[in-house]
């Protein structure tokens, strides 16, 4: 193999390593689609949660939820577990909660098994973070 | 539209005033008390009901009922009272023999007005109790009653619910949408012909004239099992509850067993249910005579599919089959009833709905004569409120309304095929709840 060919294959290998690394990064923290997230919210969440500020249903309103402290909205009766969780709703915390509500906050009262698909979670979080901006 | 021409607007002034007063009084009532379940949970009607109006339950509604009507938004002080009024216009293809309170044709009626004690009593006890004024018979009576205790438990490591229902109609406690009590069609004309005169015992044969209890378990949000038994109310109790003249209160229920098995799966964007149910009952038709009890063996299978998606397009498909085997206590002769139902519905934006269903009853007596009924119906409906962002005007923001039209077509009626179409019926209704 000539030196030029070697360089060519090293370049290809390097590109592959870069692409794989980038893909792995995307899979770990996928970028969500807020429009798909709105549909997921309608399917999975809207019966019990509203995106209107202060409109609580069986679950609390989720308007502008990112960055707020868990269990602190006025006018909603949270479980003791949620009130004392000391969680701040970062994107990561919300992602973990949506994955397994009772796993993340044992003793919470949300009746939802969890959203397993990371892509769907990313879409949902993209939608939640787009509300209240 | 010839059937709508005659007398459509000839409601007399007295009737109009009566309707106005009834509606006004209920609207005033609503100003102080929202529909109880929606108020209790903070959810919209559409959260628990297909098409944003009862009684067809979504998976959320199924869980709410199994949970004992006790889910809430955590706020105390909600009054569990609601009301409902149904008014209608009924036209049949051929004039019928007039009866007290019923004209030969083109009947405009307040079908019924109901008051409900419906909602959470304690953390584990809730109710659905309905008292109804029948606008045709002009009588009031205890209607459906279901008081239940339910609590969450862990069974074999799985989240489950166990409960007990005390009720007055086998099947009224059922959480799915396909048994006779809550099956399609969800409203029908009080002066129409329904699915004919022949019906199985579990299809309303003793509704409200019995009281009983059943215990149930809902395992892992999937498997449902229930077992219960009933006894007849005394004649005096039935009369006090408004259940008709003494002659209608003489049935005496002997040993009996009600059961229900179901498999339910909720995938959020769609759900389905498959099940079986039955009621084995020994019944003395008239306890004032020495006649022995007849043996009823009712067995049913049912299923329901819902496409829910993002709730913009919601479609359902449901069906049931009931087989009744009755042995006469005196003659030992056997008669049977077979009831088939299949129905589908579609709602757009939880507002505009259409539905259709076919029904067929085959009722064979001991010598093989059939008194069954067969036909189909379609329904169009409009439900303007009951979902987020679409409420009735203040101060009645939690009130709901459905306007609809049904058309029933018969190919056999009570065993008669020759003149079955004489029973074809147009039913236009306004159904409102507060």
Coordinates of C-alpha atoms in Angstrom, one line a residue:
Chain A
X1 CA 0.0 0.0 0.0
X2 CA 1.4 3.4 -1.0
X3 CA 1.9 6.2 1.5
X4 CA -0.9 8.1 -0.2
X5 CA -3.3 5.2 0.2
X6 CA -2.4 4.8 3.8
X7 CA -3.1 8.5 4.4
X8 CA -6.4 8.0 2.6
X9 CA -7.5 5.1 4.9
X10 CA -6.4 6.9 8.0
X11 CA -8.5 9.8 7.0
X12 CA -11.5 7.6 6.3
X13 CA -11.0 5.8 9.7
X14 CA -10.7 9.1 11.4
X15 CA -13.9 10.4 9.8
X16 CA -15.7 7.2 10.8
X17 CA -14.5 7.5 14.4
X18 CA -15.7 11.1 14.4
X19 CA -19.1 10.3 12.9
X20 CA -19.6 7.4 15.4
X21 CA -18.6 9.6 18.3
X22 CA -20.9 12.3 17.2
X23 CA -23.8 9.8 16.7
X24 CA -23.2 8.3 20.2
X25 CA -23.3 11.8 21.6
X26 CA -26.6 12.5 19.7
X27 CA -28.1 9.2 21.0
X28 CA -27.1 10.1 24.6
X29 CA -28.6 13.5 24.5
X30 CA -30.9 13.7 21.4
X31 CA -32.1 17.0 20.3
X32 CA -35.9 17.1 20.6
X33 CA -38.5 18.2 18.1
X34 CA -41.0 20.5 19.9
X35 CA -43.7 19.9 17.4
X36 CA -43.5 16.1 17.9
X37 CA -43.4 16.8 21.6
X38 CA -46.7 18.7 21.4
X39 CA -48.3 15.6 20.0
X40 CA -46.7 13.4 22.6
X41 CA -48.0 15.8 25.3
X42 CA -51.5 15.5 23.9
X43 CA -51.3 11.7 23.9
X44 CA -49.6 11.1 27.2
X45 CA -50.0 14.1 29.5
X46 CA -52.9 16.4 28.6
X47 CA -55.7 14.5 30.3
X48 CA -54.1 15.3 33.7
X49 CA -51.9 18.3 32.9
X50 CA -52.5 21.7 31.3
X51 CA -50.0 24.0 29.7
X52 CA -52.1 27.0 30.9
X53 CA -50.6 28.9 33.7
X54 CA -52.3 28.1 37.0
X55 CA -54.7 25.6 35.5
X56 CA -54.3 22.5 37.7
X57 CA -56.0 19.2 36.9
X58 CA -55.3 15.9 38.5
X59 CA -51.7 17.0 38.0
X60 CA -50.3 20.5 38.2
X61 CA -50.0 23.0 35.4
X62 CA -46.8 22.5 33.4
X63 CA -46.5 26.1 32.0
X64 CA -42.9 27.3 32.2
X65 CA -42.0 24.3 34.3
X66 CA -38.3 24.3 33.5
X67 CA -36.1 25.8 36.2
X68 CA -38.8 25.8 38.9
X69 CA -38.6 24.0 42.2
X70 CA -40.7 20.8 42.4
X71 CA -43.8 20.8 44.5
X72 CA -44.1 24.6 44.9
X73 CA -46.9 25.8 42.6
X74 CA -49.7 27.6 44.4
X75 CA -53.1 26.0 44.3
X76 CA -52.0 22.4 43.8
X77 CA -52.0 19.7 46.5
X78 CA -48.7 17.9 46.0
X79 CA -47.7 14.7 47.7
X80 CA -45.3 15.0 50.6
X81 CA -42.7 13.2 48.6
X82 CA -42.8 15.8 45.8
X83 CA -42.8 18.7 48.2
X84 CA -39.8 17.4 50.1
X85 CA -37.9 16.2 47.1
X86 CA -35.8 19.4 46.8
X87 CA -35.6 18.8 43.0
X88 CA -35.2 21.6 40.6
X89 CA -36.8 20.9 37.2
X90 CA -33.8 21.0 35.0
X91 CA -34.1 19.2 31.6
X92 CA -32.1 16.3 33.1
X93 CA -34.3 16.0 36.1
X94 CA -37.5 16.2 34.1
X95 CA -36.1 13.6 31.7
X96 CA -35.3 11.2 34.6
X97 CA -38.7 11.9 36.1
X98 CA -40.6 11.2 32.9
X99 CA -38.6 8.0 32.4
X100 CA -39.7 6.6 35.7
X101 CA -41.8 8.9 37.9
X102 CA -41.9 6.6 40.9
X103 CA -38.3 5.6 40.4
X104 CA -37.2 9.3 40.5
X105 CA -39.4 10.4 43.3
X106 CA -40.6 7.4 45.4
X107 CA -44.0 8.1 47.0
X108 CA -45.1 10.6 44.4
X109 CA -48.7 10.3 43.2
X110 CA -48.4 10.6 39.4
X111 CA -50.0 7.5 37.9
X112 CA -47.8 7.1 34.8
X113 CA -45.5 4.2 34.0
X114 CA -42.9 6.3 32.2
X115 CA -41.8 7.1 28.8
X116 CA -39.0 4.7 27.8
X117 CA -38.0 6.0 24.4
X118 CA -35.2 8.6 24.8
X119 CA -36.1 10.3 21.4
X120 CA -39.7 10.8 22.6
X121 CA -38.5 12.1 25.9
X122 CA -36.3 14.6 24.1
X123 CA -39.2 15.7 21.9
X124 CA -41.5 16.1 25.0
X125 CA -38.8 18.1 26.8
X126 CA -38.3 20.3 23.8
X127 CA -42.0 21.1 23.8
X128 CA -42.1 21.7 27.6
X129 CA -39.1 24.0 27.4
X130 CA -40.7 25.9 24.5
X131 CA -43.7 26.8 26.6
X132 CA -43.6 29.9 28.8
X133 CA -40.6 31.4 27.1
Chain B
X1 CA -86.9 15.7 5.2
X2 CA -90.6 15.1 4.9
X3 CA -90.6 13.5 8.4
X4 CA -89.7 16.9 9.9
X5 CA -92.3 19.0 8.3
X6 CA -95.3 18.3 10.4
X7 CA -95.8 20.0 13.8
X8 CA -92.1 20.6 14.3
X9 CA -92.6 24.0 15.9
X10 CA -96.0 23.4 17.5
X11 CA -94.8 23.0 21.1
X12 CA -97.5 24.7 23.2
X13 CA -96.7 27.7 25.4
X14 CA -97.2 25.8 28.6
X15 CA -94.7 23.2 27.6
X16 CA -92.2 25.9 26.6
X17 CA -92.6 27.6 29.9
X18 CA -92.1 24.4 31.8
X19 CA -88.9 23.6 29.9
X20 CA -87.6 27.1 30.4
X21 CA -88.2 26.9 34.2
X22 CA -86.6 23.5 34.5
X23 CA -83.5 24.6 32.5
X24 CA -83.3 27.9 34.2
X25 CA -83.4 26.3 37.7
X26 CA -80.7 23.9 36.7
X27 CA -78.5 26.6 35.3
X28 CA -78.9 28.5 38.5
X29 CA -78.0 25.4 40.4
X30 CA -74.9 25.1 38.2
X31 CA -73.8 28.6 39.0
X32 CA -72.9 27.3 42.4
X33 CA -71.9 23.7 41.6
X34 CA -69.9 22.4 38.7
X35 CA -70.3 18.9 37.2
X36 CA -69.1 16.9 40.1
X37 CA -66.5 14.6 38.6
X38 CA -64.9 17.3 36.5
X39 CA -64.8 19.6 39.4
X40 CA -63.4 17.0 41.7
X41 CA -60.5 16.1 39.4
X42 CA -60.0 19.4 37.6
X43 CA -60.1 17.4 34.4
X44 CA -62.2 18.2 31.3
X45 CA -65.1 15.9 30.3
X46 CA -62.9 14.9 27.3
X47 CA -60.3 13.4 29.7
X48 CA -62.6 10.6 30.7
X49 CA -65.2 10.4 27.9
X50 CA -64.9 9.7 24.2
X51 CA -66.3 12.7 22.3
X52 CA -66.1 14.9 25.4
X53 CA -69.5 13.5 26.6
X54 CA -70.6 10.5 28.7
X55 CA -70.9 7.7 29.1
X56 CA -68.3 6.1 26.8
X57 CA -65.1 6.0 28.9
X58 CA -61.6 6.5 27.8
X59 CA -58.8 4.6 29.6
X60 CA -58.6 7.5 32.1
X61 CA -62.3 7.2 32.7
X62 CA -62.1 3.5 33.2
X63 CA -59.4 3.9 35.8
X64 CA -61.4 6.7 37.5
X65 CA -64.4 4.3 37.9
X66 CA -62.3 1.4 39.0
X67 CA -60.6 3.7 41.5
X68 CA -63.9 4.3 43.2
X69 CA -64.7 7.7 41.8
X70 CA -62.2 9.1 44.3
X71 CA -59.3 10.6 42.2
X72 CA -59.1 14.3 42.8
X73 CA -56.9 17.3 42.3
X74 CA -56.3 17.2 46.0
X75 CA -58.4 20.2 46.8
X76 CA -61.1 19.6 49.5
X77 CA -64.6 21.0 49.7
X78 CA -66.0 19.9 46.4
X79 CA -69.8 19.2 46.5
X80 CA -70.5 15.9 44.7
X81 CA -73.7 17.0 43.0
X82 CA -74.6 17.2 39.3
X83 CA -77.7 17.3 37.1
X84 CA -78.7 16.3 33.6
X85 CA -81.6 17.0 31.3
X86 CA -82.5 15.3 28.0
X87 CA -85.1 16.7 25.6
X88 CA -86.0 15.3 22.2
X89 CA -88.2 15.1 19.2
X90 CA -89.2 11.6 17.9
X91 CA -90.7 10.8 14.6
X92 CA -91.7 7.3 13.5
X93 CA -92.2 6.2 10.0
X94 CA -95.8 5.2 10.7
X95 CA -98.1 6.6 13.3
X96 CA -98.4 4.5 16.4
X97 CA -101.3 3.8 18.7
X98 CA -101.5 6.8 21.1
X99 CA -100.8 6.1 24.8
X100 CA -101.1 8.2 27.9
X101 CA -98.7 11.1 27.4
X102 CA -97.7 9.9 24.0
X103 CA -99.1 11.1 20.7
X104 CA -99.4 9.0 17.6
X105 CA -96.3 10.7 16.1
X106 CA -94.0 13.6 16.3
X107 CA -93.5 13.6 20.1
X108 CA -91.6 16.4 21.7
X109 CA -90.6 15.4 25.2
X110 CA -88.4 16.2 28.1
X111 CA -87.1 12.6 28.2
X112 CA -85.7 12.8 31.6
X113 CA -84.2 15.1 34.2
X114 CA -81.7 13.6 36.7
X115 CA -79.9 14.7 39.8
X116 CA -76.7 12.9 40.8
X117 CA -74.8 12.3 44.0
X118 CA -71.6 11.6 42.2
X119 CA -68.1 11.9 43.5
X120 CA -65.6 11.3 46.3
X121 CA -66.9 10.8 49.8
X122 CA -63.6 9.8 51.4
X123 CA -60.2 8.9 50.2
X124 CA -61.5 5.4 49.3
X125 CA -65.2 5.8 48.9
X126 CA -67.1 7.4 46.1
X127 CA -70.5 7.1 44.4
X128 CA -72.6 7.4 41.3
X129 CA -76.2 7.7 42.4
X130 CA -78.8 9.0 40.0
X131 CA -82.4 10.0 40.7
X132 CA -84.5 10.5 37.6
X133 CA -87.7 12.2 36.7
X134 CA -89.2 10.4 33.7
X135 CA -90.7 13.0 31.5
X136 CA -93.0 10.6 29.7
X137 CA -94.3 8.6 32.6
X138 CA -94.1 11.7 34.8
X139 CA -92.7 9.8 37.7
X140 CA -89.5 10.0 39.7
X141 CA -87.4 7.0 40.8
X142 CA -84.0 5.9 42.0
X143 CA -82.1 5.2 38.8
X144 CA -78.6 3.8 38.6
X145 CA -76.7 3.4 41.9
X146 CA -73.1 2.4 42.4
X147 CA -71.4 3.1 45.7
X148 CA -67.9 1.7 45.9
X149 CA -64.8 1.3 48.1
X150 CA -61.5 1.0 46.3
X151 CA -57.9 1.2 47.3
X152 CA -54.5 0.6 45.7
X153 CA -52.5 -2.4 46.7
X154 CA -49.4 -4.2 45.6
X155 CA -50.1 -7.8 44.4
X156 CA -47.2 -10.0 43.4
X157 CA -45.1 -6.8 43.1
X158 CA -47.6 -5.1 40.7
X159 CA -49.6 -2.0 41.4
X160 CA -53.2 -3.1 41.6
X161 CA -56.6 -1.9 42.8
X162 CA -59.1 -3.9 44.9
X163 CA -62.6 -2.7 45.6
X164 CA -66.2 -3.4 46.4
X165 CA -69.3 -2.1 44.7
X166 CA -72.8 -1.9 46.2
X167 CA -75.2 -1.3 43.3
X168 CA -78.7 -1.9 42.0
X169 CA -78.2 -3.2 38.5
X170 CA -75.9 -6.0 37.4
X171 CA -73.5 -4.4 35.0
X172 CA -73.9 -0.8 36.2
X173 CA -70.6 -1.1 38.0
X174 CA -68.8 -2.3 34.9
X175 CA -66.0 0.1 33.8
X176 CA -65.9 -0.9 30.1
X177 CA -68.2 0.3 27.4
X178 CA -69.8 -2.8 26.0
X179 CA -72.2 -4.4 28.6
X180 CA -75.9 -3.5 28.2
X181 CA -76.1 -0.9 30.9
X182 CA -73.5 1.4 29.4
X183 CA -73.4 0.1 25.8
X184 CA -74.2 1.8 22.5
X185 CA -76.4 3.7 21.8
X186 CA -75.8 5.8 24.9
X187 CA -79.1 7.7 24.5
X188 CA -82.4 6.7 22.8
X189 CA -85.9 7.8 22.4
X190 CA -88.2 7.3 25.3
X191 CA -91.1 6.8 22.9
X192 CA -89.2 4.8 20.3
X193 CA -88.7 1.1 20.0
X194 CA -85.1 0.4 21.0
X195 CA -83.9 -3.1 20.3
X196 CA -87.4 -4.6 20.7
X197 CA -89.2 -6.4 23.5
X198 CA -87.0 -9.5 23.8
X199 CA -83.9 -9.1 26.0
X200 CA -81.8 -11.2 28.3
X201 CA -82.1 -10.9 32.1
X202 CA -78.7 -9.2 32.3
X203 CA -79.9 -6.6 29.8
X204 CA -81.9 -4.6 32.3
X205 CA -84.3 -7.4 33.3
X206 CA -84.2 -6.5 37.0
X207 CA -82.5 -3.1 36.9
X208 CA -83.0 -1.0 40.0
X209 CA -85.3 -3.7 41.6
X210 CA -82.3 -5.5 43.1
X211 CA -79.5 -4.6 45.3
X212 CA -76.2 -6.4 45.5
X213 CA -72.5 -6.3 46.1
X214 CA -69.5 -7.3 44.1
X215 CA -65.8 -7.5 44.8
X216 CA -63.2 -6.7 42.2
X217 CA -59.5 -6.6 41.5
X218 CA -57.7 -4.7 38.7
X219 CA -54.3 -6.3 38.5
X220 CA -51.3 -4.5 37.0
X221 CA -53.4 -2.1 35.1
X222 CA -54.4 -5.0 32.8
X223 CA -56.4 -7.9 34.3
X224 CA -59.9 -7.2 35.7
X225 CA -61.9 -9.7 37.7
X226 CA -65.2 -9.3 39.6
X227 CA -67.7 -11.5 41.4
X228 CA -70.9 -10.6 43.1
X229 CA -74.5 -11.5 44.0
X230 CA -77.9 -9.7 44.3
X231 CA -81.2 -10.0 46.1
X232 CA -84.6 -8.5 45.3
X233 CA -85.7 -5.3 47.0
X234 CA -89.0 -5.8 48.8
X235 CA -92.2 -4.7 47.1
X236 CA -92.5 -1.9 49.7
X237 CA -89.0 -0.7 49.1
X238 CA -89.5 -0.7 45.4
X239 CA -92.7 1.3 45.7
X240 CA -91.0 3.8 48.0
X241 CA -88.2 4.2 45.5
X242 CA -90.7 5.0 42.8
X243 CA -90.3 1.8 40.9
X244 CA -93.8 1.4 39.6
X245 CA -97.1 -0.3 40.7
X246 CA -97.0 -3.2 43.1
X247 CA -97.8 -5.6 40.3
X248 CA -94.4 -4.9 38.9
X249 CA -92.6 -5.5 42.1
X250 CA -93.4 -9.2 42.6
X251 CA -90.3 -10.8 41.2
X252 CA -88.2 -12.6 43.8
X253 CA -84.5 -13.4 43.0
X254 CA -83.1 -16.6 44.4
X255 CA -79.5 -17.7 44.4
X256 CA -77.5 -15.9 41.8
X257 CA -73.9 -15.1 40.8
X258 CA -72.6 -12.3 38.7
X259 CA -69.1 -12.4 37.3
X260 CA -66.8 -10.5 35.0
X261 CA -63.4 -11.1 33.5
X262 CA -61.5 -8.6 31.4
X263 CA -58.2 -7.9 29.8
X264 CA -57.4 -4.2 29.3
X265 CA -54.4 -2.6 27.6
X266 CA -53.7 1.1 27.4
X267 CA -51.0 2.2 24.9
X268 CA -51.9 5.9 25.4
X269 CA -52.5 6.4 21.6
X270 CA -54.8 3.4 21.5
X271 CA -56.4 1.0 23.9
X272 CA -58.4 -2.2 23.9
X273 CA -60.4 -4.5 26.1
X274 CA -61.5 -8.1 25.7
X275 CA -63.8 -9.7 28.3
X276 CA -66.4 -12.2 29.4
X277 CA -69.3 -11.8 31.8
X278 CA -72.2 -13.8 33.1
X279 CA -75.1 -13.9 35.5
X280 CA -76.6 -17.2 36.7
X281 CA -79.9 -16.5 38.5
X282 CA -82.9 -18.3 39.8
X283 CA -86.0 -16.1 39.6
X284 CA -89.5 -16.5 40.7
X285 CA -91.5 -14.2 38.3
X286 CA -94.4 -13.7 40.7
X287 CA -93.9 -14.4 44.4
X288 CA -97.6 -14.1 45.1
X289 CA -98.0 -17.5 43.3
X290 CA -96.6 -20.9 44.2
X291 CA -94.8 -21.0 40.8
X292 CA -91.2 -22.3 41.1
X293 CA -88.2 -20.4 40.0
X294 CA -87.0 -20.2 36.5
X295 CA -83.3 -20.7 35.8
X296 CA -81.5 -18.1 33.8
X297 CA -77.9 -18.7 32.5
X298 CA -76.6 -15.6 30.8
X299 CA -73.1 -15.6 29.3
X300 CA -71.5 -12.8 27.3
X301 CA -68.3 -11.9 25.5
X302 CA -67.3 -8.4 24.6
X303 CA -64.5 -6.2 23.2
X304 CA -63.7 -2.6 22.6
X305 CA -60.9 -0.8 20.7
X306 CA -60.2 2.9 20.9
X307 CA -57.8 4.8 18.7
X308 CA -57.1 8.0 20.7
X309 CA -53.9 9.4 19.1
X310 CA -53.5 13.1 20.0
X311 CA -57.3 13.2 20.6
X312 CA -57.8 15.2 17.4
X313 CA -59.2 12.1 15.7
X314 CA -60.7 9.5 18.0
X315 CA -62.3 6.3 16.7
X316 CA -63.8 3.4 18.5
X317 CA -65.0 -0.1 17.6
X318 CA -67.0 -2.2 20.1
X319 CA -69.1 -5.3 20.2
X320 CA -70.8 -7.8 22.4
X321 CA -72.6 -11.1 22.2
X322 CA -74.9 -12.4 25.0
X323 CA -76.4 -15.9 25.1
X324 CA -79.2 -16.6 27.5
X325 CA -80.4 -20.1 28.3
X326 CA -83.7 -20.1 30.4
X327 CA -85.2 -23.2 31.9
X328 CA -88.9 -22.8 32.9
X329 CA -89.3 -24.0 36.5
X330 CA -92.7 -25.5 35.9
X331 CA -92.4 -27.2 32.5
X332 CA -88.6 -27.6 32.2
X333 CA -89.0 -26.2 28.7
X334 CA -86.0 -24.2 27.4
X335 CA -86.0 -20.9 25.7
X336 CA -83.0 -18.9 24.5
X337 CA -82.1 -15.3 23.7
X338 CA -79.1 -14.3 21.6
X339 CA -78.1 -10.7 21.5
X340 CA -75.5 -9.3 19.1
X341 CA -74.2 -5.7 19.0
X342 CA -71.5 -4.1 16.9
X343 CA -70.8 -0.4 16.8
X344 CA -68.2 2.2 15.7
X345 CA -67.8 5.9 16.3
X346 CA -65.5 8.7 15.1
X347 CA -65.0 12.1 16.7
X348 CA -63.1 15.0 15.3
X349 CA -61.6 17.5 17.7
X350 CA -63.7 15.9 20.5
X351 CA -66.6 17.9 19.1
X352 CA -68.0 16.5 15.9
X353 CA -69.1 12.9 16.1
X354 CA -70.7 10.2 14.0
X355 CA -71.5 6.6 15.0
X356 CA -73.2 3.6 13.7
X357 CA -74.3 0.3 15.1
X358 CA -76.0 -2.9 14.2
X359 CA -78.1 -5.0 16.6
X360 CA -79.8 -8.4 16.3
X361 CA -81.7 -10.3 18.9
X362 CA -82.9 -13.8 18.4
X363 CA -85.4 -14.9 21.0
X364 CA -86.6 -18.4 20.6
X365 CA -89.4 -19.8 22.8
X366 CA -89.8 -23.5 23.7
X367 CA -91.4 -24.3 20.4
X368 CA -88.9 -22.3 18.3
X369 CA -90.9 -19.2 17.6
X370 CA -88.6 -16.1 17.2
X371 CA -89.6 -12.8 18.8
X372 CA -86.3 -11.1 18.0
X373 CA -85.5 -7.7 16.6
X374 CA -82.8 -6.8 14.0
X375 CA -81.7 -3.5 12.6
X376 CA -79.1 -0.7 12.6
X377 CA -78.8 2.9 13.5
X378 CA -76.6 5.9 12.9
X379 CA -75.9 8.9 14.9
X380 CA -74.5 12.4 14.3
X381 CA -73.7 14.6 17.2
X382 CA -72.1 17.9 18.2
X383 CA -70.5 18.6 21.6
X384 CA -69.3 22.1 21.7
X385 CA -67.8 22.2 25.2
X386 CA -66.1 19.8 27.6
X387 CA -62.5 20.2 26.6
X388 CA -59.7 22.5 27.4
X389 CA -60.1 25.9 25.8
X390 CA -63.8 25.2 24.9
X391 CA -66.1 25.9 27.8
X392 CA -69.7 27.0 28.2
X393 CA -70.0 30.8 28.8
X394 CA -69.5 31.9 32.4
X395 CA -70.8 31.3 35.0
X396 CA -71.7 27.9 33.6
X397 CA -68.3 27.1 32.4
X398 CA -68.3 23.4 33.5
X399 CA -71.7 22.7 31.9
X400 CA -71.8 20.5 28.9
X401 CA -74.1 19.9 25.9
X402 CA -74.6 17.4 23.2
X403 CA -77.0 17.9 20.3
X404 CA -77.5 14.9 18.1
X405 CA -79.7 13.0 15.7
X406 CA -80.2 9.2 15.4
X407 CA -82.0 7.2 12.8
X408 CA -83.1 3.6 13.6
X409 CA -83.9 1.2 10.7
X410 CA -85.5 -2.1 11.4
X411 CA -85.5 -5.2 9.3
X412 CA -87.3 -7.3 11.9
X413 CA -89.3 -6.2 14.9
X414 CA -90.5 -8.6 17.7
X415 CA -90.3 -11.5 15.2
X416 CA -92.1 -9.6 12.4
X417 CA -90.2 -8.8 9.2
X418 CA -93.2 -7.8 7.1
X419 CA -93.9 -4.4 8.7
X420 CA -90.6 -3.9 10.6
X421 CA -89.8 -0.7 8.8
X422 CA -93.0 0.9 10.2
X423 CA -90.9 1.3 13.4
X424 CA -88.1 3.2 11.7
X425 CA -87.4 6.2 14.0
X426 CA -85.8 9.6 13.8
X427 CA -84.7 10.9 17.2
X428 CA -83.3 14.4 17.6
X429 CA -82.0 15.2 21.0
X430 CA -80.5 17.9 23.2
X431 CA -78.6 16.4 26.1
X432 CA -77.1 18.6 28.7
X433 CA -75.4 18.2 32.1
X434 CA -74.5 20.7 34.8

